[in-house]
Amino acid sequence: MLKTKLEEFKEKIKSSGLKITPQRVAVYKEIAQSSDHPCAEELYERLKDKIEGISLTTVYRTLASLEKAGLVKRVPTLKDKIRYDAKVEPHSHFVCVNCGKIVDLDYVPPTPEEVKELGDSLTCTLMCYGICKECQVDE
Amino acid sequence: MLKTKLEEFKEKIKSSGLKITPQRVAVYKEIAQSSDHPCAEELYERLKDKIEGISLTTVYRTLASLEKAGLVKRVPTLKDKIRYDAKVEPHSHFVCVNCGKIVDLDYVPPTPEEVKELGDSLTCTLMCYGICKECQVDE
DNA sequence: CCTTAATATGAAAATAAATTGCAACTTATA
DNA sequence: TATAAGTTGCAATTTATTTTCATATTAAGG
């Protein structure tokens, strides 16, 4: 039987000893539908008009909870805001060094096993830095 | 004729239209000798007793200048502080998701040419996340 | 070597992101 | 449905980084 993404979400939340709240569901749904690696503030902006009971603080705390539950992952950035990704499978990222935009790449980086000699690694990501199309036009 | 790293540094600084100051020399020497990807504050802590005229503000500004000159590179992090690396050649990083430590890896990631279809990329880094030896002991 | 214009500096204040304390409120198990 | 554990929003706080501004330093030309 095929589980929906939301059912899987609820299961993982529960098995992490967390409770299912409207705020957590909303944050997870929003991030799972996004492909632009939003940060806490962006998620809050997108949700505050749709969801009655939501605050920026809660978005921050929700992301921390989801991260612990393995439902979202931080994406390392060059700028200062922490960005999140609901795609937790191995993949790569293209980062615009001008605007900070992070785009998913299909390139599958070496597996932890392949990079074993380095230590006990959990995940590997190939980060590519460059100037995205839009930023090239601006100059 | 083989240039020393410091001579090369001075040349690059000058060709970037920047001036050679004791503070810049000190920051660059310190970061070039480090292998632990220090952040601005760590560099300041290491220098403040050795160099008379140095402030945290200047370290921040110096890193920005050196980055522009191509003498140092930011390393993307999962935590919030910006870390720097004086090793600007392509290489990879192992990141401890517990303590945030970033260790250089010899693994050479795909070149920009090999990842060309993704856009105009400048550099590629393979980021491996895991738990470093020291943090494993602690648990 | 002295002048000077451009640039760099330090201290303090300002910003911005993320976190925390606390009292009130939900959730989910008994 | 009671209730204990966990969650929430608000406001205040912390932490990293940047900016402002007055003073000082650098390097190129005379």
XYZ file of N, CA and C (backbone and C1' of nucleotides) in Angstrom, chain A residues 17-19 21, chain C residues 23-30, chain D residues 3-7:
103
model
N 8.583 11.182 18.492
C 8.083 11.651 19.779
C 7.524 13.064 19.717
N 7.227 13.516 18.497
C 6.685 14.868 18.339
C 5.186 14.779 18.104
N 4.524 15.897 18.298
C 3.080 15.912 18.095
C 2.731 16.555 16.768
N 0.848 19.025 14.795
C 0.130 20.281 14.989
C -0.137 20.909 13.624
P 5.646 32.758 33.984
O 4.142 33.138 33.609
C 3.868 34.259 32.758
C 2.782 33.888 31.771
C 1.652 33.053 32.387
O 0.404 33.544 31.915
C 2.569 31.913 30.537
P -0.991 32.814 32.199
O -1.425 32.270 30.763
C -1.445 33.174 29.651
C -1.804 32.397 28.410
C -3.057 31.545 28.540
O -3.769 31.581 27.310
C -1.241 30.177 27.969
P -5.178 30.839 27.172
O -4.811 29.597 26.219
C -4.301 29.885 24.912
C -3.742 28.617 24.327
C -4.782 27.524 24.064
O -4.741 27.251 22.676
C -2.819 26.633 25.025
P -6.026 26.628 21.924
O -5.309 25.518 21.041
C -4.902 24.407 21.738
C -3.865 23.637 21.004
C -4.448 22.330 20.529
O -3.732 21.896 19.396
C -2.964 21.957 22.359
P -4.357 20.800 18.455
O -3.629 19.468 18.968
C -2.233 19.331 18.775
C -1.732 18.184 19.614
C -2.411 16.844 19.323
O -1.415 15.973 18.836
C -2.243 17.264 21.666
P -1.804 14.613 18.097
O -1.779 13.588 19.303
C -0.556 13.333 19.984
C -0.804 12.449 21.188
C -1.622 11.192 20.898
O -1.209 10.187 21.812
C -2.739 12.433 22.475
P -0.621 8.821 21.154
O -0.630 7.847 22.425
C 0.186 8.170 23.540
C -0.622 8.141 24.819
C -1.374 6.824 25.084
O -0.786 6.211 26.214
C -2.654 8.728 25.682
P -1.471 4.927 26.917
O -2.287 5.546 28.124
C -1.585 6.253 29.165
C -2.541 6.538 30.297
C -3.218 5.295 30.871
O -3.457 5.479 32.259
C -4.851 6.701 29.893
P -7.244 15.583 36.277
O -5.869 14.831 35.979
C -5.731 13.920 34.870
C -4.377 14.137 34.200
C -3.637 15.398 34.630
O -2.239 15.203 34.500
C -4.038 15.514 32.348
P -1.314 15.021 35.745
O 0.071 14.633 35.072
C 0.184 13.367 34.394
C 0.943 13.545 33.095
C 2.202 14.413 33.227
O 3.240 13.772 32.489
C 0.808 15.269 31.515
P 4.737 14.270 32.502
O 5.066 14.331 30.955
C 4.447 13.423 30.043
C 4.454 14.060 28.672
C 5.724 14.859 28.385
O 6.227 14.467 27.123
C 3.809 16.202 28.000
P 7.505 15.091 26.480
O 6.869 16.102 25.439
C 5.832 15.635 24.565
C 5.236 16.825 23.871
C 6.254 17.755 23.215
O 5.831 17.930 21.878
C 4.744 18.994 24.508
P 6.547 18.872 20.857
O 5.624 20.169 20.867
C 4.270 20.054 20.436
C 3.672 21.442 20.357
C 4.520 22.463 19.606
O 3.721 23.014 18.570
C 3.829 23.321 21.701
